[in-house]
Coordinates of C-alpha atoms in Angstrom, one line a residue:
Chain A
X1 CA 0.0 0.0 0.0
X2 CA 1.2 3.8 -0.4
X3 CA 0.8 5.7 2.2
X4 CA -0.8 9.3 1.6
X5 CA 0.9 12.1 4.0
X6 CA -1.8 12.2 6.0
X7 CA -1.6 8.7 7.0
X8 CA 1.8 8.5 7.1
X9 CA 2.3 11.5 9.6
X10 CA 0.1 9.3 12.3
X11 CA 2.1 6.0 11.6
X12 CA 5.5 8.0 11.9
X13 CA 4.6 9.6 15.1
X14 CA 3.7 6.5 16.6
X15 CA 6.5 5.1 15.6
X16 CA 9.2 7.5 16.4
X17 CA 7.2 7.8 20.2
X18 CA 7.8 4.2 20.5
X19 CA 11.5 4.1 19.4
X20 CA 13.2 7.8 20.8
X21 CA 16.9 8.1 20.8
X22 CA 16.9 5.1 17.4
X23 CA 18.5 5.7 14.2
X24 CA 15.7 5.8 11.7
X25 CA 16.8 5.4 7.9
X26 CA 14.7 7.6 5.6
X27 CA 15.2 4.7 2.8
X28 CA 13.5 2.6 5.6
X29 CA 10.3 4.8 6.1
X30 CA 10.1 5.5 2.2
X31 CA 10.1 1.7 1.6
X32 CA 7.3 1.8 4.5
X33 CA 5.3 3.9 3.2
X34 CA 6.6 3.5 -0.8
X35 CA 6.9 6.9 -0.9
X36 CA 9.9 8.8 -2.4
X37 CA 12.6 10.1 0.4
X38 CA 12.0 13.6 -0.5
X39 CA 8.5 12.9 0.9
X40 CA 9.4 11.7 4.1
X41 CA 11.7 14.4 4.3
X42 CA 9.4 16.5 4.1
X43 CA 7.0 14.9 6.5
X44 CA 9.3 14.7 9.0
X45 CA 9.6 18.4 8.9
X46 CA 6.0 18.4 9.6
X47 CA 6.5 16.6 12.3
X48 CA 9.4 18.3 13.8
X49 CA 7.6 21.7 13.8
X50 CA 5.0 20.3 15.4
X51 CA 7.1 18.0 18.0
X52 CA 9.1 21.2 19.4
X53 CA 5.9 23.5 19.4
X54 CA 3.9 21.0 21.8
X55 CA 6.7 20.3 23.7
X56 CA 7.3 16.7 22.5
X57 CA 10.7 16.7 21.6
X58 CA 12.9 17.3 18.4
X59 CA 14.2 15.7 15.2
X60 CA 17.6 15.1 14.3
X61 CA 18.4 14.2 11.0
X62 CA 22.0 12.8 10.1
X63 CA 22.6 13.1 6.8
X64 CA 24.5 10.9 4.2
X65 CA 24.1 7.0 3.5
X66 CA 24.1 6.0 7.2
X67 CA 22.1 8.8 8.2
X68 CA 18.2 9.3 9.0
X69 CA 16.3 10.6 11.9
X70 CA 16.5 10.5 15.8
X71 CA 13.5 11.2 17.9
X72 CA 14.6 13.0 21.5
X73 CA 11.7 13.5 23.4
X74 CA 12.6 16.5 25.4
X75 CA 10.3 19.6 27.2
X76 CA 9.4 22.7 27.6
X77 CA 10.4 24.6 30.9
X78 CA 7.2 25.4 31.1
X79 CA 5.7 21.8 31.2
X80 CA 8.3 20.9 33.7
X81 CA 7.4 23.7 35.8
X82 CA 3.8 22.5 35.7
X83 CA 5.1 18.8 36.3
X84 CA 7.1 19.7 39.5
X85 CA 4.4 21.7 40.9
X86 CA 1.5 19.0 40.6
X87 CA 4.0 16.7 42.5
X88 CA 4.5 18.9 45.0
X89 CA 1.7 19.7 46.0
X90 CA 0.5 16.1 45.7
X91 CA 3.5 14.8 48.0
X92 CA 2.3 18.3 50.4
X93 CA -0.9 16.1 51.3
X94 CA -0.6 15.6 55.0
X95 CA -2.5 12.5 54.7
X96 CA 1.0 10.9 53.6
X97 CA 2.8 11.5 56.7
X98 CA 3.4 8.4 58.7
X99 CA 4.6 7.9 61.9
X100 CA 8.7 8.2 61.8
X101 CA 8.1 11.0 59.5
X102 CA 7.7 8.8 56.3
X103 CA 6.1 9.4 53.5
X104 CA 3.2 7.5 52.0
X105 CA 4.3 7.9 48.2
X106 CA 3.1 4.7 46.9
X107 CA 0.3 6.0 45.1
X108 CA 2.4 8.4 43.0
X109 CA 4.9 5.6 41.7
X110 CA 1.9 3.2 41.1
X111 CA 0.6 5.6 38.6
X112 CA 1.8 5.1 35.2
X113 CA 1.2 8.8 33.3
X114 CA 2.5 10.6 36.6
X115 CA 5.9 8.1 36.1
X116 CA 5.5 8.5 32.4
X117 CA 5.8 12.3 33.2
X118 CA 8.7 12.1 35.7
X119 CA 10.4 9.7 33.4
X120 CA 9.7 12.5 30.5
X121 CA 11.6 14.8 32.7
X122 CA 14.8 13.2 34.3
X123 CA 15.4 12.0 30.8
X124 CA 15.2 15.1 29.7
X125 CA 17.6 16.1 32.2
X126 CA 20.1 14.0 31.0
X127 CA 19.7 14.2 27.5
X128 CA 23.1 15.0 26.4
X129 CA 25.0 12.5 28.3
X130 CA 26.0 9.0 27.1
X131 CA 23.7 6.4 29.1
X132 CA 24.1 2.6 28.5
X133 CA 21.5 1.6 31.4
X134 CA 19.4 3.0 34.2
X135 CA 20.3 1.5 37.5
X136 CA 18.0 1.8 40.6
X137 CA 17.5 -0.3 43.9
X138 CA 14.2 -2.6 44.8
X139 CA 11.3 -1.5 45.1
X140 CA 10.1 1.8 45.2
X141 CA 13.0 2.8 42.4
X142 CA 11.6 0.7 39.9
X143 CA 8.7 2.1 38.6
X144 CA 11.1 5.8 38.2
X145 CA 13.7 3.5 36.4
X146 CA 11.4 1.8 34.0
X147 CA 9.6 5.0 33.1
X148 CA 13.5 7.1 32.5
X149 CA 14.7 4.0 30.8
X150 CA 11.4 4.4 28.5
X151 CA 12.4 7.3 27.3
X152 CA 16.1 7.0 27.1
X153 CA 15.5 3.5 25.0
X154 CA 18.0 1.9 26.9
X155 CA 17.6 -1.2 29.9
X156 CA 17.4 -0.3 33.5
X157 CA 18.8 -3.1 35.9
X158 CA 18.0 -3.8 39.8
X159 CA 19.4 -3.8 42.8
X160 CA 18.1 -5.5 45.6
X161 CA 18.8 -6.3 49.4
X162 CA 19.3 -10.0 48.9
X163 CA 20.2 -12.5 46.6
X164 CA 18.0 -14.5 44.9
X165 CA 18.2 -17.8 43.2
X166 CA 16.8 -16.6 39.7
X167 CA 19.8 -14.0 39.4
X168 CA 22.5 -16.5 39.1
X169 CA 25.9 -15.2 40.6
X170 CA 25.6 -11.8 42.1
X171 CA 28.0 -9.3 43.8
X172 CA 27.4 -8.3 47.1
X173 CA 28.3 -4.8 48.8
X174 CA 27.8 -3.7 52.3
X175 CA 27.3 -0.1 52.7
X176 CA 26.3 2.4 55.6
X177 CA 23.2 3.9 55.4
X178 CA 23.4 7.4 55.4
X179 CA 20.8 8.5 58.4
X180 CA 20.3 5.3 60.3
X181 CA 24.0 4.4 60.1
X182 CA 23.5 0.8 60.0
X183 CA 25.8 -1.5 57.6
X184 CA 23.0 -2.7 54.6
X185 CA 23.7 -5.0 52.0
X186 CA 23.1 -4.3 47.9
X187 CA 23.5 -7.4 45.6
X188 CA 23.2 -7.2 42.0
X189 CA 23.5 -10.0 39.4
X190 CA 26.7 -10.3 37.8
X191 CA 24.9 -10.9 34.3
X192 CA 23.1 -7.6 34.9
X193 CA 26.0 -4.8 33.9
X194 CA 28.8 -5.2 31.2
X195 CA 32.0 -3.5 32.0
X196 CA 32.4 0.2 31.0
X197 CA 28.6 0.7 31.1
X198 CA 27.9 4.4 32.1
X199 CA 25.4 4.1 34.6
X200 CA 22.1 6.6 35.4
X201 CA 21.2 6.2 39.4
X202 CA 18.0 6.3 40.1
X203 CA 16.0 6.4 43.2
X204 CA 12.6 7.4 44.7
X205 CA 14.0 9.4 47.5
X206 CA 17.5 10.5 49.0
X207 CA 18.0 11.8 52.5
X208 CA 21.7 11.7 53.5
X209 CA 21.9 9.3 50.2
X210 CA 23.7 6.1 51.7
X211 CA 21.5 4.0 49.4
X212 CA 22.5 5.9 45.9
X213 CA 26.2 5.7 47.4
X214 CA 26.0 2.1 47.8
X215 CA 25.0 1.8 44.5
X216 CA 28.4 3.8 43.3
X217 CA 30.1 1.4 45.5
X218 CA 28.2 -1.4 43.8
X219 CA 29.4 0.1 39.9
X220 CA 33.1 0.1 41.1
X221 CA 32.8 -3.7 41.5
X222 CA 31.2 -3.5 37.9
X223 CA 34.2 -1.6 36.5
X224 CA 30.6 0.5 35.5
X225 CA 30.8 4.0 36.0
X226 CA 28.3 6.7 37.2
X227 CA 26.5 9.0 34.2
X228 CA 24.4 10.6 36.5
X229 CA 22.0 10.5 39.5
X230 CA 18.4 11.6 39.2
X231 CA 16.1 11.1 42.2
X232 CA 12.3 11.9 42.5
X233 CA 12.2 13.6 46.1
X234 CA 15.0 14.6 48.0
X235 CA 15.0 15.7 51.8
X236 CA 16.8 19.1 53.3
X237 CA 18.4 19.4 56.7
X238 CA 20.6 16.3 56.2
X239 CA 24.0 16.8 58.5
X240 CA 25.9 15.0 56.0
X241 CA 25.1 14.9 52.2
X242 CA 27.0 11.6 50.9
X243 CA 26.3 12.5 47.5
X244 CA 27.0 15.8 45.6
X245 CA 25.6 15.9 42.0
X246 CA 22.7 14.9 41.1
X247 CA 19.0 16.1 39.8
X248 CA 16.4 16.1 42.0
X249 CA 12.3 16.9 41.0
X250 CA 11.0 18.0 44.8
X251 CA 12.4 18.5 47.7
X252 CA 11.4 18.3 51.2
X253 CA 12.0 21.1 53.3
X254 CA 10.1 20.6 56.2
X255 CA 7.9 17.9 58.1
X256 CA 6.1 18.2 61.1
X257 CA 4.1 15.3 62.2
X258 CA 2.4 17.1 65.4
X259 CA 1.4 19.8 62.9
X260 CA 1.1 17.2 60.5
X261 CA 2.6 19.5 57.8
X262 CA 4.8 19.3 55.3
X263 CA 7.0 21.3 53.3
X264 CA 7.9 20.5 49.9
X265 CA 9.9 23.4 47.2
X266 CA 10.7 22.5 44.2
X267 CA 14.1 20.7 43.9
X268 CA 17.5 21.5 41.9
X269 CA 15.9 20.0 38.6
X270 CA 16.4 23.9 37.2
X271 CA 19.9 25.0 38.6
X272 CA 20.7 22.1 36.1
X273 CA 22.0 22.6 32.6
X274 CA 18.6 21.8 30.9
X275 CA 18.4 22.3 27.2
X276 CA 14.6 22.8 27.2
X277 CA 12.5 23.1 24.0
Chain B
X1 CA -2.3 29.6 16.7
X2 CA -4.3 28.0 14.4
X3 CA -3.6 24.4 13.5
X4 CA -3.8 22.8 10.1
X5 CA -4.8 19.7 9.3
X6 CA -0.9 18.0 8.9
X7 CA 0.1 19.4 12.1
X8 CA -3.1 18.5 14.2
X9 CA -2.5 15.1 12.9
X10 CA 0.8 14.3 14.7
X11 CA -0.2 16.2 17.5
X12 CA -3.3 13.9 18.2
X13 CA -1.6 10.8 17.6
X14 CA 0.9 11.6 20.3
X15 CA -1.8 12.6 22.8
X16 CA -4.5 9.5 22.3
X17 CA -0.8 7.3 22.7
X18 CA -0.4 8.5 26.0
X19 CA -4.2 8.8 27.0
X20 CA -5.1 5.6 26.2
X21 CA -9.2 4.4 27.3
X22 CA -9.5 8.0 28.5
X23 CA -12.6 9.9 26.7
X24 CA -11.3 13.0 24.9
X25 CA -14.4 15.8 23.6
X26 CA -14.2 16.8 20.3
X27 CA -14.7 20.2 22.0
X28 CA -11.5 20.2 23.5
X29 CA -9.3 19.4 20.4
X30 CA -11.7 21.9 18.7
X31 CA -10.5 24.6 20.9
X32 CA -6.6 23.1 21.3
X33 CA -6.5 23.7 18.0
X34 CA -8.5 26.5 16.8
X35 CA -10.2 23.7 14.3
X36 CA -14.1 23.5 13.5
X37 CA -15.5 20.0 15.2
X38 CA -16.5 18.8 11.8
X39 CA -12.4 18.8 11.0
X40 CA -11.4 17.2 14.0
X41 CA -14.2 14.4 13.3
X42 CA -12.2 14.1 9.9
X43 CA -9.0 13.9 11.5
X44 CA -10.0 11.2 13.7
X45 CA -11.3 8.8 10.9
X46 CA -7.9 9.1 9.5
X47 CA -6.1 8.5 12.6
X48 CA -8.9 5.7 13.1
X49 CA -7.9 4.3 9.6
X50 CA -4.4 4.2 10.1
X51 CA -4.4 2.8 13.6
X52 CA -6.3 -0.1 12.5
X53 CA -4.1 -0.9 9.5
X54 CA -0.9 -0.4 11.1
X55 CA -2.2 -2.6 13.9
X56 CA -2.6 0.2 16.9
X57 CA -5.6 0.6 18.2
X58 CA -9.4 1.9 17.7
X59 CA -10.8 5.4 18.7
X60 CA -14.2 4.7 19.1
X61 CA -16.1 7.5 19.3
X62 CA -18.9 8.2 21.6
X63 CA -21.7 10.4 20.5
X64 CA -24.1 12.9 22.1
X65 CA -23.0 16.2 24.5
X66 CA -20.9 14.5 27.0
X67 CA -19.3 12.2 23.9
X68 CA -15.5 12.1 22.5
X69 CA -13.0 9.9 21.1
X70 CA -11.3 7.0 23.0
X71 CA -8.3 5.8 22.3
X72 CA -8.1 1.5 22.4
X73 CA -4.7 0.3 22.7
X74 CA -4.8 -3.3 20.0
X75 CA -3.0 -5.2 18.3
X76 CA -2.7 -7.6 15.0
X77 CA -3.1 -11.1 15.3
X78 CA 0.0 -11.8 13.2
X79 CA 1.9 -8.8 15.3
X80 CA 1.1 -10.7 19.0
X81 CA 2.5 -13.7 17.5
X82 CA 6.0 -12.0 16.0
X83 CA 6.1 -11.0 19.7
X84 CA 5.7 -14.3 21.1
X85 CA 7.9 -15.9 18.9
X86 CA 10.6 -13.7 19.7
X87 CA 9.6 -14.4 23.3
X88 CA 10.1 -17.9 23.0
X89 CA 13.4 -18.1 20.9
X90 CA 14.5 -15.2 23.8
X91 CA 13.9 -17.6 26.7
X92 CA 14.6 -21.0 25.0
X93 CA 18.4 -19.5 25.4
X94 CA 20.6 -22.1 27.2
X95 CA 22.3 -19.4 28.6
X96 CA 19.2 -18.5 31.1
X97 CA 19.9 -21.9 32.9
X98 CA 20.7 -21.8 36.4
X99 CA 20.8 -24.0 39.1
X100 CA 17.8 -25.8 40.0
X101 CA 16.0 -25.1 37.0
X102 CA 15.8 -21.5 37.3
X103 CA 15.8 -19.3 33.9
X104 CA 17.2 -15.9 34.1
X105 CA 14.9 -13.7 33.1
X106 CA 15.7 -10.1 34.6
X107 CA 17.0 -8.8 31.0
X108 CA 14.2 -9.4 29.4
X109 CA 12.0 -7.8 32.2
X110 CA 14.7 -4.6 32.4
X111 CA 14.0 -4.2 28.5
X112 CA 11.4 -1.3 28.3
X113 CA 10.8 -1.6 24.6
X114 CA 10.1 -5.4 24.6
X115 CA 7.8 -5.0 28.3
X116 CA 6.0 -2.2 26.5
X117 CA 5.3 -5.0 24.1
X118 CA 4.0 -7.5 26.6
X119 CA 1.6 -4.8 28.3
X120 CA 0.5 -3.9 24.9
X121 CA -0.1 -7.9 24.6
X122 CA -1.8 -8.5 28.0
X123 CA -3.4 -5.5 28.0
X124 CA -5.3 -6.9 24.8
X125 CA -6.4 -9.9 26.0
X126 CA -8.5 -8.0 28.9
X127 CA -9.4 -5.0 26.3
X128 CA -13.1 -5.9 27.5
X129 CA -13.1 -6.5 31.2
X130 CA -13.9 -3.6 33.5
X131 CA -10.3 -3.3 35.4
X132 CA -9.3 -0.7 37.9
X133 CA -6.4 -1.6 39.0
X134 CA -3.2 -4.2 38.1
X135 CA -1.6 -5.8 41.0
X136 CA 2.2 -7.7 41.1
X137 CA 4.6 -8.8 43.4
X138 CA 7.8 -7.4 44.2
X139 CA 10.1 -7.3 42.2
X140 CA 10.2 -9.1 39.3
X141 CA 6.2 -8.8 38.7
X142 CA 6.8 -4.9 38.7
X143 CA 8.0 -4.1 35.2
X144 CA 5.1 -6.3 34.1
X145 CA 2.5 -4.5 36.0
X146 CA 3.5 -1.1 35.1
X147 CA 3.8 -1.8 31.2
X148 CA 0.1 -3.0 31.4
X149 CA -0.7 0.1 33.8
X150 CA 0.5 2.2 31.0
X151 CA -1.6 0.7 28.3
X152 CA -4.8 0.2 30.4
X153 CA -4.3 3.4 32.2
X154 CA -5.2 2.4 35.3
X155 CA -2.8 2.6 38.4
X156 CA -0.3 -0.6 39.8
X157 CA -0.4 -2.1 43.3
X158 CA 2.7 -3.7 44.6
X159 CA 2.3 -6.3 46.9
X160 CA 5.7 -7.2 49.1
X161 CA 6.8 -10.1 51.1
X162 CA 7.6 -7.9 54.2
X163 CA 5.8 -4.7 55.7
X164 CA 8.1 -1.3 55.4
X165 CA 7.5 1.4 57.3
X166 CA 7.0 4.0 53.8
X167 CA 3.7 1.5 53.5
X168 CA 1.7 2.6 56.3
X169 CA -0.6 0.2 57.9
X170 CA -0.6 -2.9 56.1
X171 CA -2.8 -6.0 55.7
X172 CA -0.7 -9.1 56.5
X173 CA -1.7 -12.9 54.7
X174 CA 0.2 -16.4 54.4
X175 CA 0.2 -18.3 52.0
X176 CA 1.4 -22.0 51.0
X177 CA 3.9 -22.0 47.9
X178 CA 2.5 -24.1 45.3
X179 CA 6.1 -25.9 44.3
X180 CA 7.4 -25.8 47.8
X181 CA 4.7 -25.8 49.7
X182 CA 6.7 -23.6 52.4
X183 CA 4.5 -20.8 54.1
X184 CA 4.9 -17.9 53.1
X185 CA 4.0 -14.1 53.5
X186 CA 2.4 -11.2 51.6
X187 CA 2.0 -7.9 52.5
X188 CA -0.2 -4.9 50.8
X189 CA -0.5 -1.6 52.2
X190 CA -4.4 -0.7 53.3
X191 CA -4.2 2.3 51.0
X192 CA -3.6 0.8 48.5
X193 CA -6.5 -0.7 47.2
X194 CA -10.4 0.6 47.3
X195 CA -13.3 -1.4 48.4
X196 CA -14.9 -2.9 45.5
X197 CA -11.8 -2.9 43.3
X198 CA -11.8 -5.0 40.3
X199 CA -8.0 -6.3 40.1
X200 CA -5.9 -7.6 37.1
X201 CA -2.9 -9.5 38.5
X202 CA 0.1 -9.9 36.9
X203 CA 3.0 -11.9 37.3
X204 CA 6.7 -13.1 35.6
X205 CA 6.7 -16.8 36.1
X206 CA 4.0 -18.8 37.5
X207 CA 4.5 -22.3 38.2
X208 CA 1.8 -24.1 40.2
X209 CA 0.0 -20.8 41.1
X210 CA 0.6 -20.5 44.6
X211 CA 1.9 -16.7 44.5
X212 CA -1.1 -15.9 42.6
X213 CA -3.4 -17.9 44.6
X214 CA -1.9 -15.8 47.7
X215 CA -2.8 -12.7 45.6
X216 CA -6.5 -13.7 45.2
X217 CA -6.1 -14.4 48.9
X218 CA -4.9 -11.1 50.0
X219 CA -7.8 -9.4 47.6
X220 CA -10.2 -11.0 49.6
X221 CA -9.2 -9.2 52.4
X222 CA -10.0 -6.0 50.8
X223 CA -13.0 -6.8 49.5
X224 CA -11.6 -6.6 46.1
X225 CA -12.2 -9.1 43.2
X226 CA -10.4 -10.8 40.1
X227 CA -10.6 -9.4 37.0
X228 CA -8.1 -11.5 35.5
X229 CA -4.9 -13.2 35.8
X230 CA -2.4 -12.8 33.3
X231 CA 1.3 -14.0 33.2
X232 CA 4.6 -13.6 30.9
X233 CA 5.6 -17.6 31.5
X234 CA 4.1 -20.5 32.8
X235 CA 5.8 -23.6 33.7
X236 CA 4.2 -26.8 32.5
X237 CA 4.3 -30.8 34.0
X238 CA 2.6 -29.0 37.4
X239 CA 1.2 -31.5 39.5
X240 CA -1.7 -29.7 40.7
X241 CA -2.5 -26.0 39.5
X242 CA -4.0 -23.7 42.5
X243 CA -5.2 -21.3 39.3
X244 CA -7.5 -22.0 36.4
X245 CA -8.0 -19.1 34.2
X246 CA -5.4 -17.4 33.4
X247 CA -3.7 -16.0 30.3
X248 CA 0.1 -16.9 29.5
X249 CA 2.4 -15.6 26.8
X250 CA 4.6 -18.2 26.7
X251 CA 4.9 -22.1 28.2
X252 CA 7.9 -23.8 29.2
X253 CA 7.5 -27.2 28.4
X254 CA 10.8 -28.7 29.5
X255 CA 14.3 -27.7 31.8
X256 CA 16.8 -29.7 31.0
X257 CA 19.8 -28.8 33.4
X258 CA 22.0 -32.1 32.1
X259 CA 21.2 -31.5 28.3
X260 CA 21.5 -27.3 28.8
X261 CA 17.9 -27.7 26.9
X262 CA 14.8 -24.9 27.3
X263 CA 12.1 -25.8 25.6
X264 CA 9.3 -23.2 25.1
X265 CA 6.4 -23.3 23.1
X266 CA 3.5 -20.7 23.2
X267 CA 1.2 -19.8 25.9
X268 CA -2.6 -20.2 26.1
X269 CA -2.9 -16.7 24.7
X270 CA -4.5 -17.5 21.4
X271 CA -7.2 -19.8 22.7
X272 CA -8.5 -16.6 24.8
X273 CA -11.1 -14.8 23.2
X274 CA -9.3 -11.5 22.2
X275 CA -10.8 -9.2 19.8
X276 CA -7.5 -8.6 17.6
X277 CA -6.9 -6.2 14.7

């Protein structure tokens, strides 16, 4: 069949949605579509234009015989700005405080467009850096790392607290966690990480960040090394920050469980070198 | 700014993709993009068109005041089965052997772009049902349930084998392991789930069905009910199955630990009733 340009602007958009960050040959779409190259050139003008006026993402087009297109989703500050403040005032619900001044964020990382948003923006956060896999620690990570590793197009691997039979031969850290101080242990599958991979940290919340530390720890024993460490919440008024760079979406400033109030300001995610659309 | 037909197009692709079973008013893209309703009705039966042919979905459109466009996530009967092949030639791998007849699996589960594929999959196979929420089991149930999540779009439920305190009050079951027939314990935060919830479970691996069986178990407890079972491998030669009706991808047939032999054949997933493309 050959595809008009109507119908062939909806089939490339879901199809460069569902592959970001992939070399595309323009031969390969014109023999999709058996439409002539200049055509799909032109569509994907189209949908460039469109892409970076909604706030989608752009279109990079290498040229020559190895060339084609690349889809990075990326965002507008704007959007992110809108992002960040629906989650903080979501995470500002005192219904979430528990006792030990824990959060109840469950509910947030069970909800896929929420994640699909966060994952839109951490991603985009890290857009320029070479990433070969997301890395985050069981449980609550997981749902952040799948959603980042979504839109980066690239695996995300886990870490848990013990070692299971289905992961074959793992390595096994200790590490001290950063506020209670106790000696915890990280194992991940040896099969997991290849060596050299450059590694995005991931995580669902950092206080002092003994847990993202440990997984630095963990990489060194991978010959891995770190790319870059995102985390959804981060928490203020930590003695002794173990970690130094990293991109954070909301921060917690303040929480008062008599008062039963919390504080929450947006986090660093702007102080960062964002190339926004 | 005034849209024309091209560029609304691409953008309504990309937002049915990411609100998928969600009803949309023609209203609303009238006014998004300065477009008479009588265009956007003509945008949608090409969007409509294309889905179908390219194997992506329905929008079914819903008439009257209160009507719109939904966006059905679907797929190709020939497509599900590319899938499933690959599936099985993925897992039939020597490679995933491990000691005691374990398979590695958690590269296959850490892939986003082939999980997006078994949630588009699953998700298919209950198109129909009235779900509200997916439920799993930490951890290696999670990149199942949130893949499905994001197709249904509905929210995930993660039930753990010990209480944390970020979980609130938690309702506590045991269960007996189908293989092993060891007790065992499940956890699922009280928030978590509504009264009345109709719940899809997912799982990686189910063998006799005893992790699943706990699940129904702990809905109970909640007053929720079934609305489906659905896993990415089943294990064949089970004694005696604690779970009848349930949809599989794929079926291994036969471990061979001496002979480094998988042998996989496809799951139960065509004899389902699924409306396909």
């Amino acid at each position: 069949m050959k595809f008009r340009r109507s119908e062939r602007l909806v089939d490339m958009t879901h199809y460069l949605m569902n592959h970001p960050r992939e070399l595309v040959s323009l031969t390969w779409f014109a023999e999709r579509y058996q439409s002539a190259k200049s055509s799909i050139s032109e569509d994907l003008v189209i949908i460039n234009d469109i892409f970076k006026h909604q706030g989608i993402g752009v279109l990079q087009t290498i040229p020559g015989a190895a060339g084609g297109v690349k889809f990075y989703p990326m965002v507008k500050e704007d959007q992110a700005e809108a992002i960040i403040n629906k989650l903080c005032s979501l995470i500002a619900d005192p219904e979430r405080l528990l006792p030990g001044e824990y959060l109840f964020m469950t509910d947030l990382l069970g909800n896929p467009k929420m994640m699909n948003e966060v994952g839109k923006l951490l991603a985009a956060a890290v857009a320029d850096r070479e990433i070969d896999v997301i890395m985050t620690v069981s449980t609550k990570g997981i749902p952040i790392a799948q959603a980042v590793a979504n839109q980066l197009n690239v695996p995300f691997v886990i870490v848990r607290r013990d070692p299971k039979v289905t992961e074959g031969p793992t390595v096994t850290i200790n590490y001290v966690s950063g506020s209670s101080k106790r000696i915890q242990t990280m194992v991940l599958s040896k099969r997991s990480l290849k060596e050299g991979a450059r590694v995005l940290i991931v995580d669902d919340f950092m206080k002092a960040g003994g847990t993202v530390n440990g997984m630095i720890n963990l990489l060194e024993e991978f010959n891995a090394s770190v790319a870059g460490i995102a985390v959804l919440v981060e928490s203020e008024h930590v003695e002794e920050r173990l970690v130094d760079d990293y991109i954070s979406l909301v921060k917690l400033t303040d929480v008062n469980m008599k008062e039963k109030k919390i504080n929450v300001v947006t986090g660093n995610y702007f102080s960062k070198k964002i190339n926004f659309l």
